[in-house]
mmCIF file of C-alpha atoms in Angstrom:
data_model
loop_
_atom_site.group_PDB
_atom_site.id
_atom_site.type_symbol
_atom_site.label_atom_id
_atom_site.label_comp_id
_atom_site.label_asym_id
_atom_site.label_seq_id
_atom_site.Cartn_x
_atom_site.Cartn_y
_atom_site.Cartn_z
ATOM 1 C CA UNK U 172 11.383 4.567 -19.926
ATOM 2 C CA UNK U 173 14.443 3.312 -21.527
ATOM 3 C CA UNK U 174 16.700 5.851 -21.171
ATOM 4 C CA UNK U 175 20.267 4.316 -22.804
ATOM 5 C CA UNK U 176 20.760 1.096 -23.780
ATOM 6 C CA UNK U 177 21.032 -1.632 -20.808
ATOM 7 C CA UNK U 178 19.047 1.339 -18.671
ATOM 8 C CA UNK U 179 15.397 1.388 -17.951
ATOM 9 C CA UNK U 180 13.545 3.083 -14.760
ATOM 10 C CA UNK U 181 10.174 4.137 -13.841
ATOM 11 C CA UNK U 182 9.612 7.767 -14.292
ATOM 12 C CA UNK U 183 6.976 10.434 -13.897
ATOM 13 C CA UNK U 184 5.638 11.508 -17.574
ATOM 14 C CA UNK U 185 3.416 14.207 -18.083
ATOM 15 C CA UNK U 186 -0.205 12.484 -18.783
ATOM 16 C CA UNK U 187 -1.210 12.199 -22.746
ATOM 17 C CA UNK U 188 -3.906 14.388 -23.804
ATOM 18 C CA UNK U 189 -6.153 13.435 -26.667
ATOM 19 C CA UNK U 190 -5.832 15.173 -29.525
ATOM 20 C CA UNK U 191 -8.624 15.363 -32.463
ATOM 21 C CA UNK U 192 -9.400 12.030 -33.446
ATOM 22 C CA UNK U 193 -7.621 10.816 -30.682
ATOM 23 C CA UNK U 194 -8.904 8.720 -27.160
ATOM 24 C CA UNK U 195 -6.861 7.994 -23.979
ATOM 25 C CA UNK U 196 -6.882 5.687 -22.690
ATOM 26 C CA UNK U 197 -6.225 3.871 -18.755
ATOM 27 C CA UNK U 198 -3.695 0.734 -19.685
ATOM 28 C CA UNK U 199 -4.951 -2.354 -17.607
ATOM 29 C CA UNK U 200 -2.437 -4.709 -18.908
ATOM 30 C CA UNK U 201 0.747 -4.913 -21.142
ATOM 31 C CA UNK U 202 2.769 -7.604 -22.695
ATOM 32 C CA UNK U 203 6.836 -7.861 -23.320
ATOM 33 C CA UNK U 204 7.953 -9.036 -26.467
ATOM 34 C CA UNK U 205 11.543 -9.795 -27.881
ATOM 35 C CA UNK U 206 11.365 -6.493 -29.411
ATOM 36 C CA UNK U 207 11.211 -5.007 -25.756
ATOM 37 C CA UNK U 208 13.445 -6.759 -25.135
ATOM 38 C CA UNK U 209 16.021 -5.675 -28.244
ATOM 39 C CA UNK U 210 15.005 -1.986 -27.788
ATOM 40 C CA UNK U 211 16.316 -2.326 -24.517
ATOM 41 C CA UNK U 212 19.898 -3.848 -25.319
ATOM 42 C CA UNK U 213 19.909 -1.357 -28.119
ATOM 43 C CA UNK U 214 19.989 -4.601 -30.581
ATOM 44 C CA UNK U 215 16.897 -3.744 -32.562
ATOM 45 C CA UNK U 216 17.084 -2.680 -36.201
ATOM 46 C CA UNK U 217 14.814 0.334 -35.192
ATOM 47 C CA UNK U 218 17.825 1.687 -32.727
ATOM 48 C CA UNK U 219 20.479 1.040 -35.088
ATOM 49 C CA UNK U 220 19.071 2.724 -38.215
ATOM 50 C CA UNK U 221 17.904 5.465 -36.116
ATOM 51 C CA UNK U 222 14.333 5.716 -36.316
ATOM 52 C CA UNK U 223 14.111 4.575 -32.270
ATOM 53 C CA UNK U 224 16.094 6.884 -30.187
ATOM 54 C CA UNK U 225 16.315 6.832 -26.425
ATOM 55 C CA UNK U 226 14.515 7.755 -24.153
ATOM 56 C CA UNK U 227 12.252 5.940 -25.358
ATOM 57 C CA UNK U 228 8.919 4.415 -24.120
ATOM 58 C CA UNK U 229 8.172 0.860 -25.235
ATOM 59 C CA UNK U 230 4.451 -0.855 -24.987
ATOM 60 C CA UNK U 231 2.483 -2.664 -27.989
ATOM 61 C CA UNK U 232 0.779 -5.145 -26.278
ATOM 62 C CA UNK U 233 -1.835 -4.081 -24.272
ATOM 63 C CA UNK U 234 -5.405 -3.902 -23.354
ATOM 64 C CA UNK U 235 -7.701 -1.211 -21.712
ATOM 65 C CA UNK U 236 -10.263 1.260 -21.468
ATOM 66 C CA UNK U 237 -11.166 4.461 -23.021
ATOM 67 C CA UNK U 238 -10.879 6.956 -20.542
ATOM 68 C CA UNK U 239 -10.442 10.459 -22.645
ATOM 69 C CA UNK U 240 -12.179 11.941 -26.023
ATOM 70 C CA UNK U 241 -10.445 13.895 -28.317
ATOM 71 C CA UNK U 242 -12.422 16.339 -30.807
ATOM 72 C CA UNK U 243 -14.635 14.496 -33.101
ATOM 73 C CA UNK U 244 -14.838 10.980 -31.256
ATOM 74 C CA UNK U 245 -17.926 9.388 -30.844
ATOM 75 C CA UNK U 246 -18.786 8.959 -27.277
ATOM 76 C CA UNK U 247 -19.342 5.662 -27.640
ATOM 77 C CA UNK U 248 -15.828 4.783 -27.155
ATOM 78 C CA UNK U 249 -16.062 5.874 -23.488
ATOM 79 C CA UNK U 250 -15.535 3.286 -20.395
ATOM 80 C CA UNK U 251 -14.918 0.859 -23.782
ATOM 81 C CA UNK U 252 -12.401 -2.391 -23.193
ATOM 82 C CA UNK U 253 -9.922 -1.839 -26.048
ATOM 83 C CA UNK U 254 -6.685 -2.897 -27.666
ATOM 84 C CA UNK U 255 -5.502 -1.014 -30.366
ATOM 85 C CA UNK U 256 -3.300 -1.279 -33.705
ATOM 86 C CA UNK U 257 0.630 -0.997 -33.555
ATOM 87 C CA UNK U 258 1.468 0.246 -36.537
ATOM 88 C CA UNK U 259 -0.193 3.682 -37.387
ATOM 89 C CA UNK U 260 0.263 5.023 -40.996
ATOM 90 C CA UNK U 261 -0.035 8.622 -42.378
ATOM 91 C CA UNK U 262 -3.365 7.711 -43.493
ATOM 92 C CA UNK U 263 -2.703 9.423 -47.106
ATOM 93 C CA UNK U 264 -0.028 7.601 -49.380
ATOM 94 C CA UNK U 265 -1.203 4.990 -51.829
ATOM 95 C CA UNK U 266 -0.395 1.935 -49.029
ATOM 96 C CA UNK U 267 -2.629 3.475 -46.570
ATOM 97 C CA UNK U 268 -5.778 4.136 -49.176
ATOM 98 C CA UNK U 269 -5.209 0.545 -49.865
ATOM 99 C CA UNK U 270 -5.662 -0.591 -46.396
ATOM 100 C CA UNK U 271 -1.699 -1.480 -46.081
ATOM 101 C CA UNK U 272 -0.678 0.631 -43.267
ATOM 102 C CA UNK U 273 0.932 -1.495 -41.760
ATOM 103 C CA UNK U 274 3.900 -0.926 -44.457
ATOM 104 C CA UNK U 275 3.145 2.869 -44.780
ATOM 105 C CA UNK U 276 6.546 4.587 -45.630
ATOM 106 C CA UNK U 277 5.703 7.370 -43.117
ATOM 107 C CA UNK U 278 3.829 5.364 -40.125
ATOM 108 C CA UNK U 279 4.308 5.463 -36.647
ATOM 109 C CA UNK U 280 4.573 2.387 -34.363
ATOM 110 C CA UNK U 281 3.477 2.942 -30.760
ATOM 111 C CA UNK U 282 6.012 1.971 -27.938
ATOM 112 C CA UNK U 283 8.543 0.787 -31.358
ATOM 113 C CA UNK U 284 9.564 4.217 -33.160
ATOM 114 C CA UNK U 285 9.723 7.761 -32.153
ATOM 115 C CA UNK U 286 6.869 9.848 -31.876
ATOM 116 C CA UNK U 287 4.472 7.909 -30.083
ATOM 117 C CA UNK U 288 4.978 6.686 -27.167
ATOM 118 C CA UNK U 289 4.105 2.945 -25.799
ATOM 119 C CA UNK U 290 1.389 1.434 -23.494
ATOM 120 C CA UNK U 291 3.992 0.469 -20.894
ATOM 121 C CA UNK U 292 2.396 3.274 -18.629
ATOM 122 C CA UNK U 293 -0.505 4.081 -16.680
ATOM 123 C CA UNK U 294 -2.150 6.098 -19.922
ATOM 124 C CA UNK U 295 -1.473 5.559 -23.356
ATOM 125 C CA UNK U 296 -2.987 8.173 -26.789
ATOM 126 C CA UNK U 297 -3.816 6.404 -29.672
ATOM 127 C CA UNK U 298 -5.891 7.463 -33.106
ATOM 128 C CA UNK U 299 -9.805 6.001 -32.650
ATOM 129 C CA UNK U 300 -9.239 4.429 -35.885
ATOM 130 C CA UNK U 301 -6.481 2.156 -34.491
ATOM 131 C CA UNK U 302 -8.905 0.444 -31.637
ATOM 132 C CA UNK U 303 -10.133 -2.459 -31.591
ATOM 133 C CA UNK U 304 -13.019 -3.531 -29.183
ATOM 134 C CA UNK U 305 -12.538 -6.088 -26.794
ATOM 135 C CA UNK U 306 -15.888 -8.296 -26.176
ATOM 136 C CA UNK U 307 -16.407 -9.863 -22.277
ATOM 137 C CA UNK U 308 -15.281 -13.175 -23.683
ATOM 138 C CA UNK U 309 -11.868 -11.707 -24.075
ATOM 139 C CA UNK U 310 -10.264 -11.093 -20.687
ATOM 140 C CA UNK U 311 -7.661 -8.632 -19.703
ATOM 141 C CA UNK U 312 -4.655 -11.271 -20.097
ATOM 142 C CA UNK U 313 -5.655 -12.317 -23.594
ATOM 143 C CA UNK U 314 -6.559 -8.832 -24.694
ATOM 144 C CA UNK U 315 -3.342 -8.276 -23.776
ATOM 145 C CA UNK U 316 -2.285 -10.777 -26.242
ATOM 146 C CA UNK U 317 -4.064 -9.347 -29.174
ATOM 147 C CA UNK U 318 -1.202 -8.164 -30.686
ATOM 148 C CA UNK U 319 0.835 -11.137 -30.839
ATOM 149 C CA UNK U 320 -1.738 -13.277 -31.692
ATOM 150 C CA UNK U 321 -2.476 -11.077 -34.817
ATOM 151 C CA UNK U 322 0.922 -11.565 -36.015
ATOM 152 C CA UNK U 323 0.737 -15.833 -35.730
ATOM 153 C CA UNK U 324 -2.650 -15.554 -37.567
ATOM 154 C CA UNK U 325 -1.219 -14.050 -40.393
ATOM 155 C CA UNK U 326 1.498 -16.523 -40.424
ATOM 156 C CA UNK U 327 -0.993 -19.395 -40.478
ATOM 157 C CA UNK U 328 -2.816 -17.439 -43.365
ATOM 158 C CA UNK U 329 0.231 -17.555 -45.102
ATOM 159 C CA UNK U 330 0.736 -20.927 -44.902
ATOM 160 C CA UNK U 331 -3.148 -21.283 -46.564
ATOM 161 C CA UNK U 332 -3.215 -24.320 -44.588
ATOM 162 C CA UNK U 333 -6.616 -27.002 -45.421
ATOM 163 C CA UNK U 334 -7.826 -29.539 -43.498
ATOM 164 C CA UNK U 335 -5.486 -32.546 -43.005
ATOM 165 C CA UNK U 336 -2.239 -30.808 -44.499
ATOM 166 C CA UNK U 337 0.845 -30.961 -42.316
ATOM 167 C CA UNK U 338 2.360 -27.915 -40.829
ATOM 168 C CA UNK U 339 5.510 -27.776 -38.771
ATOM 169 C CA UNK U 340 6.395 -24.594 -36.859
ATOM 170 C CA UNK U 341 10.219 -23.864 -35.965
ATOM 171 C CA UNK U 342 10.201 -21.862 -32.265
ATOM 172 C CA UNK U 343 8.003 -22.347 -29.512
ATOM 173 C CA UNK U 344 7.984 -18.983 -28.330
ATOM 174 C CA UNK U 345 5.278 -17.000 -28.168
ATOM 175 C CA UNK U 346 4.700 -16.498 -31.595
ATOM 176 C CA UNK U 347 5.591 -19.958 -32.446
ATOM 177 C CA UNK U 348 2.991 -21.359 -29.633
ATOM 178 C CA UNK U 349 -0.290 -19.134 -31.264
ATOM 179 C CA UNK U 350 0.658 -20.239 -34.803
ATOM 180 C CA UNK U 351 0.190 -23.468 -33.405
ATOM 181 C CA UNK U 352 -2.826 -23.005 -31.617
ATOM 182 C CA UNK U 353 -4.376 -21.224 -34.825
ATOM 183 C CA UNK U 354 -2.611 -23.994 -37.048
ATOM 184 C CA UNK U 355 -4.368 -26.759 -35.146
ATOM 185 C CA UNK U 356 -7.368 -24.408 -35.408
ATOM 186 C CA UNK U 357 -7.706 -25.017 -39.510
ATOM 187 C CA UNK U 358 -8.033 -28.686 -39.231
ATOM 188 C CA UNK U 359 -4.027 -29.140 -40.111
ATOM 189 C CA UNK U 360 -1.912 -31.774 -38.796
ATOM 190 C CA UNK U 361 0.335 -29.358 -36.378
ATOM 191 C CA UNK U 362 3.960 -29.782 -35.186
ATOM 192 C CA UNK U 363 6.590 -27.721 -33.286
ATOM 193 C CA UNK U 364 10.104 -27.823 -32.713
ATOM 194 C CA UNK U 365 12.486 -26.344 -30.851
ATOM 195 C CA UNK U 366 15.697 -26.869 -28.723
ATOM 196 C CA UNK U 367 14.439 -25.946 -25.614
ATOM 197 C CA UNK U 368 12.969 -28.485 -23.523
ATOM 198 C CA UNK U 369 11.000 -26.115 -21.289
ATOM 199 C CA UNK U 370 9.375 -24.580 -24.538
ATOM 200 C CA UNK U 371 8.394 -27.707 -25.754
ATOM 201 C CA UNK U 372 6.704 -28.365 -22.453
ATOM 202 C CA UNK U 373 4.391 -25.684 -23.334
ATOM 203 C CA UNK U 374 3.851 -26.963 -26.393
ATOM 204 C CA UNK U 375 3.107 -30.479 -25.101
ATOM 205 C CA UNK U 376 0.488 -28.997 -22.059
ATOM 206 C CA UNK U 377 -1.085 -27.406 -25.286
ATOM 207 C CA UNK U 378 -2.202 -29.910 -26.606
ATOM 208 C CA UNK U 379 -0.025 -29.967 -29.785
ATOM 209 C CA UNK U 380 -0.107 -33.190 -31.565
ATOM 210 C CA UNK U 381 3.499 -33.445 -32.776
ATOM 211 C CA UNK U 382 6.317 -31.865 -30.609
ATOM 212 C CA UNK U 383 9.896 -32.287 -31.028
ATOM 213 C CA UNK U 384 13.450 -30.971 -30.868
ATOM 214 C CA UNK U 385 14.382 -29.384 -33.508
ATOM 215 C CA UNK U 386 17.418 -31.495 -34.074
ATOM 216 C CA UNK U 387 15.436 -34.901 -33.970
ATOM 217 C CA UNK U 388 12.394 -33.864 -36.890
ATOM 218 C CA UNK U 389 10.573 -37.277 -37.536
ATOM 219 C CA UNK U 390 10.517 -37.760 -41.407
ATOM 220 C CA UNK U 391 7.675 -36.423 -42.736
ATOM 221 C CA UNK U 392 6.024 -34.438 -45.762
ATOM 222 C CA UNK U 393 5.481 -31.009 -44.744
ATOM 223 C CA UNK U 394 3.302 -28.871 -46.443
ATOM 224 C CA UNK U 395 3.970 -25.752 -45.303
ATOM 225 C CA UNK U 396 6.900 -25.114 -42.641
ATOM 226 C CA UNK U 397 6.469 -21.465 -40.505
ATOM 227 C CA UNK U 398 9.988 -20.175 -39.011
ATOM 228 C CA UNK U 399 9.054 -18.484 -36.222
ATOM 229 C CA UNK U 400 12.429 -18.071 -34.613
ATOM 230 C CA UNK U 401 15.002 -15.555 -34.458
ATOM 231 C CA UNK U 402 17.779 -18.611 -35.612
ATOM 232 C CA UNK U 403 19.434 -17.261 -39.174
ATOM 233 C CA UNK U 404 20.080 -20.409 -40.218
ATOM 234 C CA UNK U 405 16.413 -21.583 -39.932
ATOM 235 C CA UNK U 406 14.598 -20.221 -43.380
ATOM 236 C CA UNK U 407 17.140 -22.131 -44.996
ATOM 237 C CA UNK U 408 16.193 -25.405 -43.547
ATOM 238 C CA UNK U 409 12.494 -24.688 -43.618
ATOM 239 C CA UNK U 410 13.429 -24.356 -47.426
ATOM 240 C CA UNK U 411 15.031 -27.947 -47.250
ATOM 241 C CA UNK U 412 12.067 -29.480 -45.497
ATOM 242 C CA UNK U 413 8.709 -27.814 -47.220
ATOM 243 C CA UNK U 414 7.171 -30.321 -49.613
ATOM 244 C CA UNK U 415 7.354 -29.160 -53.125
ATOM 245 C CA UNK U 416 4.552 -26.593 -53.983
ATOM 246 C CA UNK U 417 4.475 -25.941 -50.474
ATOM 247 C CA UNK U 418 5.130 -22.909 -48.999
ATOM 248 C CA UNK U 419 7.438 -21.537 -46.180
ATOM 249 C CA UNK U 420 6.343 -18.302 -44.036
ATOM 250 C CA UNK U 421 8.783 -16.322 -42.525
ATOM 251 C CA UNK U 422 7.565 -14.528 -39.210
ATOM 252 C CA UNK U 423 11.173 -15.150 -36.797
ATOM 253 C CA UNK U 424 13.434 -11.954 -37.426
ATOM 254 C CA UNK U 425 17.204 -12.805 -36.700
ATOM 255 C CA UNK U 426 19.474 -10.601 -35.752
ATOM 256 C CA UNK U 427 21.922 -10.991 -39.252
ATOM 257 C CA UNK U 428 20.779 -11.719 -42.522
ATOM 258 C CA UNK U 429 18.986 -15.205 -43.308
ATOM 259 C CA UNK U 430 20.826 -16.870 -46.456
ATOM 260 C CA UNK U 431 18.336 -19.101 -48.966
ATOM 261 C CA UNK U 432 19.113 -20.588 -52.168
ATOM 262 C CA UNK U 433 16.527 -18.937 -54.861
ATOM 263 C CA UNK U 434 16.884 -22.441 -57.332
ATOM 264 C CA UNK U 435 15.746 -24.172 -54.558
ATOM 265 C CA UNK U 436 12.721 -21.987 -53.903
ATOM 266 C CA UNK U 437 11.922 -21.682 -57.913
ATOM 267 C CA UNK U 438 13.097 -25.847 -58.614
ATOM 268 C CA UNK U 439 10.312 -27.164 -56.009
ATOM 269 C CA UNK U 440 8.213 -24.236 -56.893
ATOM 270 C CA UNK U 441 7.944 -23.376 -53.137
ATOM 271 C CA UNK U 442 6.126 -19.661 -51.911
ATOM 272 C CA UNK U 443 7.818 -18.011 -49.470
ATOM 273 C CA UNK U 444 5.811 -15.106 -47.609
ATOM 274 C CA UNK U 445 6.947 -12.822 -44.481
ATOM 275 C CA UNK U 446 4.857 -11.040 -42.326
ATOM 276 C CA UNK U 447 4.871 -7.984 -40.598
ATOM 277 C CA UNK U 448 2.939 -6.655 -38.365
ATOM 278 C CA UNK U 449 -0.404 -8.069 -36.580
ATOM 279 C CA UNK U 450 -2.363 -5.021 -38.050
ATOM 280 C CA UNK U 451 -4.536 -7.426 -40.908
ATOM 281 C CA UNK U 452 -5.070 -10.355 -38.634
ATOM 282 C CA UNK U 453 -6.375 -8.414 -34.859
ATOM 283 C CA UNK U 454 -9.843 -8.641 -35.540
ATOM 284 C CA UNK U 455 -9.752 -12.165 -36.792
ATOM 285 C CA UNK U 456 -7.527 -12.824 -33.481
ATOM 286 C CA UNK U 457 -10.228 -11.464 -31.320
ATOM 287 C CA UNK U 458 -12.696 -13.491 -33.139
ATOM 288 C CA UNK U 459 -10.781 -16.670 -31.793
ATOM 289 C CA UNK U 460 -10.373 -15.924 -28.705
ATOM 290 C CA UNK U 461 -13.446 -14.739 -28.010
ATOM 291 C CA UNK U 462 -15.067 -18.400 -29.443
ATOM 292 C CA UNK U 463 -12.605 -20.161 -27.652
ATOM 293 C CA UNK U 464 -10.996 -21.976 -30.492
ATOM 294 C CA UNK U 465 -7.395 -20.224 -29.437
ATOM 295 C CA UNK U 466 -6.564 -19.811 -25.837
ATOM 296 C CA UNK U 467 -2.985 -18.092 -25.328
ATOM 297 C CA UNK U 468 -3.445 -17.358 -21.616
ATOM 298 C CA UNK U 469 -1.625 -20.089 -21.053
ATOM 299 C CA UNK U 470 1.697 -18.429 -22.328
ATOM 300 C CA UNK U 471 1.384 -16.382 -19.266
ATOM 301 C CA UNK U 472 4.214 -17.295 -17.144
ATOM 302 C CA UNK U 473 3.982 -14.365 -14.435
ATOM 303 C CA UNK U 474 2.164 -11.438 -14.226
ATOM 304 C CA UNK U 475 4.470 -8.202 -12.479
ATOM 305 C CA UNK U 476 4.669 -4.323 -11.360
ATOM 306 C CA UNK U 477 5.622 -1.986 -13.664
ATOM 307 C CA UNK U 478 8.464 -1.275 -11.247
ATOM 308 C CA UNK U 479 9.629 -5.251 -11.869
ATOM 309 C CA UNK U 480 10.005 -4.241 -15.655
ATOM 310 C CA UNK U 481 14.049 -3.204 -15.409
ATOM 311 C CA UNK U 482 14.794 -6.132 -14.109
ATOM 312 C CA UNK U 483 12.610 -8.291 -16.609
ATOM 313 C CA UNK U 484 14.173 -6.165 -19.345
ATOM 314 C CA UNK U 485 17.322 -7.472 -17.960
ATOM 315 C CA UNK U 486 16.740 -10.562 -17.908
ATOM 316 C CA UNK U 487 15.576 -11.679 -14.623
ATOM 317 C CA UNK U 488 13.067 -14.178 -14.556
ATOM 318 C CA UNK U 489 10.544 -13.682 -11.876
ATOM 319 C CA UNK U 490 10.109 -15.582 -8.889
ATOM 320 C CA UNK U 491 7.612 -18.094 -9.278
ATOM 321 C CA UNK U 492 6.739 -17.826 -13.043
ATOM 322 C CA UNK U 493 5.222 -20.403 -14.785
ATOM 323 C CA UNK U 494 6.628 -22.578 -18.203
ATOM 324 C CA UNK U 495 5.203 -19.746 -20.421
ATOM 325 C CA UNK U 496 6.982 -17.406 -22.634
ATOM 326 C CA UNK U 497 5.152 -14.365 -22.062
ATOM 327 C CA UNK U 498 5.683 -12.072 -18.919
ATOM 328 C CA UNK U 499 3.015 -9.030 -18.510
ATOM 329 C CA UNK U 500 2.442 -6.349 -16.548
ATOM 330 C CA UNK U 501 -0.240 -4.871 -14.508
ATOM 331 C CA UNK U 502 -1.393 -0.993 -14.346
ATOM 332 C CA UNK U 503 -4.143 -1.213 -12.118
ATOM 333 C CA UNK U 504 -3.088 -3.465 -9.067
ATOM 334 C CA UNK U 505 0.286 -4.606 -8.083
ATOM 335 C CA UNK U 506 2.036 -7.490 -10.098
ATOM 336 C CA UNK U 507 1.133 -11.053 -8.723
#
């Protein structure tokens, strides 16, 4: 639980029940994300327009099984590996009956918003309509990664990349890293750049063909340029570098407003997209993973106890973790 900003602890929660339409269900193994990580400092937009208030669980990466029924849940959800949807709309306005829940007006977002409290726990309650079954092929650690991965789809989607274009992502964090595994995945020429050396490492033991700092970019046409960083200045440049009738997705949220010049976009006739939420792209996500054709365990740098999370929330990096950006934590065994 985060209980203030700057304060998390490990407390003893009454256990969820499952209400109609509901499951339960055992958490195996959950993810932290920048927006943890935010919600924690007291930094995210959620917190300071007052739709997050503390205490407040976090949690919306995660993987595990269906433990619980609620009334009027087919059985055949039980002992089921699972991840499930974030974002959870009211199910009745006009966005919802068009499949956009993701953007309802009214929806919940577990572990993000208050209401419904996040998988960073032993048990976690969820609507059956939000899961999403996990097949053998995808293991705890990338089930885990679901949710990300759903959101970097949808930014390569954007981009409607086709075989032999050129795409350059700018961030090699997590999200940054699975657009360019699901980049390289459409037959695109794929780059990444960022100023960290150790992130680019990741990128390189990936297997991406271009990787550079993002303050040495070779010279080259790209066709569609994905900001996937949380730098303001970055759509901008992205802007500057997209060939024209290319198109520039915005994925990276920054913590002040991002600045672009509308001639520009209009004068090269450039699209610009943004993306939120992974909700559209998780089944497509599992798809890849399962096949193989996407692999993000690799962006696994440690794996810890739920009573490590303060500490990680702080900041502290833990001992022995690997290049990757992505830290999780395990419910059913102690962290290792």
């Amino acid at each position: 639980m985060i209980t203030a900003p700057g304060c998390a602890e490990v407390q003893a929660v009454p256990a969820p029940v499952a209400a109609p339409g509901e499951v339960v269900v055992d958490v195996r193994r959950a993810g932290i994300c920048g927006t943890d990580v935010e919600l924690f400092t007291g930094e995210m937009a959620y917190v300071l327009s007052g739709v997050a208030t503390y205490p407040l669980r976090i949690g919306h990466e995660w993987m595990g099984v269906v433990s619980e029924l609620g009334d009027g849940v087919d059985p055949a959800w039980t002992g089921r590996r699972v991840t499930a949807d974030t974002m959870l709309g009211c199910g009745r306005c006009r966005r919802c009956r068009r499949g956009a829940q993701h953007v309802c007006a009214h929806r919940g977002e577990l572990g993000a918003r208050d209401g419904r409290p996040g998988a960073l726990a032993e048990k976690v309650a969820v609507p059956v309509t939000a899961l999403h079954a996990l097949p053998d092929t995808v293991d705890d650690a990338a089930g885990a990664l679901v949710e990300p991965g759903g959101n970097a789809l949808r930014a390569v989607r954007g981009a409607r990349l086709a075989e032999g274009d050129r795409c350059l992502i700018l961030g090699a964090g997590t999200i940054g890293l699975l657009c360019a595994q699901f980049a390289r995945a459409t037959g695109a020429e794929t780059h990444v750049a960022d100023r960290r050396e150790g992130a680019l490492d990741v990128a390189r033991d990936l297997g991406i063909e271009g990787v550079w700092s993002a303050d040495a970019l070779p010279d080259l046409p790209w066709d569609a340029v994905i900001d996937a960083s949380n730098d303001p200045s970055v759509p901008a440049r992205a802007l500057g570098l997209v060939e024209p009738g290319g198109r520039i997705v915005c994925i990276g949220l920054a913590g002040s407003p991002s600045l672009i010049d509308t001639r520009d976009l209009a004068l090269a006739d450039v699209a610009a997209v943004g993306v939120l939420s992974a909700s559209p792209g998780l089944a497509g996500t599992i798809e890849a993973f399962a096949a193989g054709t996407v692999d993000p365990r690799p962006l696994v740098a440690a794996t810890v106890s739920l009573e490590d999370l303060p500490a990680v929330l702080a900041g502290t990096r833990p001992e022995g973790s690997g290049p990757g950006p992505k830290i999780h934590v395990r419910m059913d065994e102690p962290g290792r």
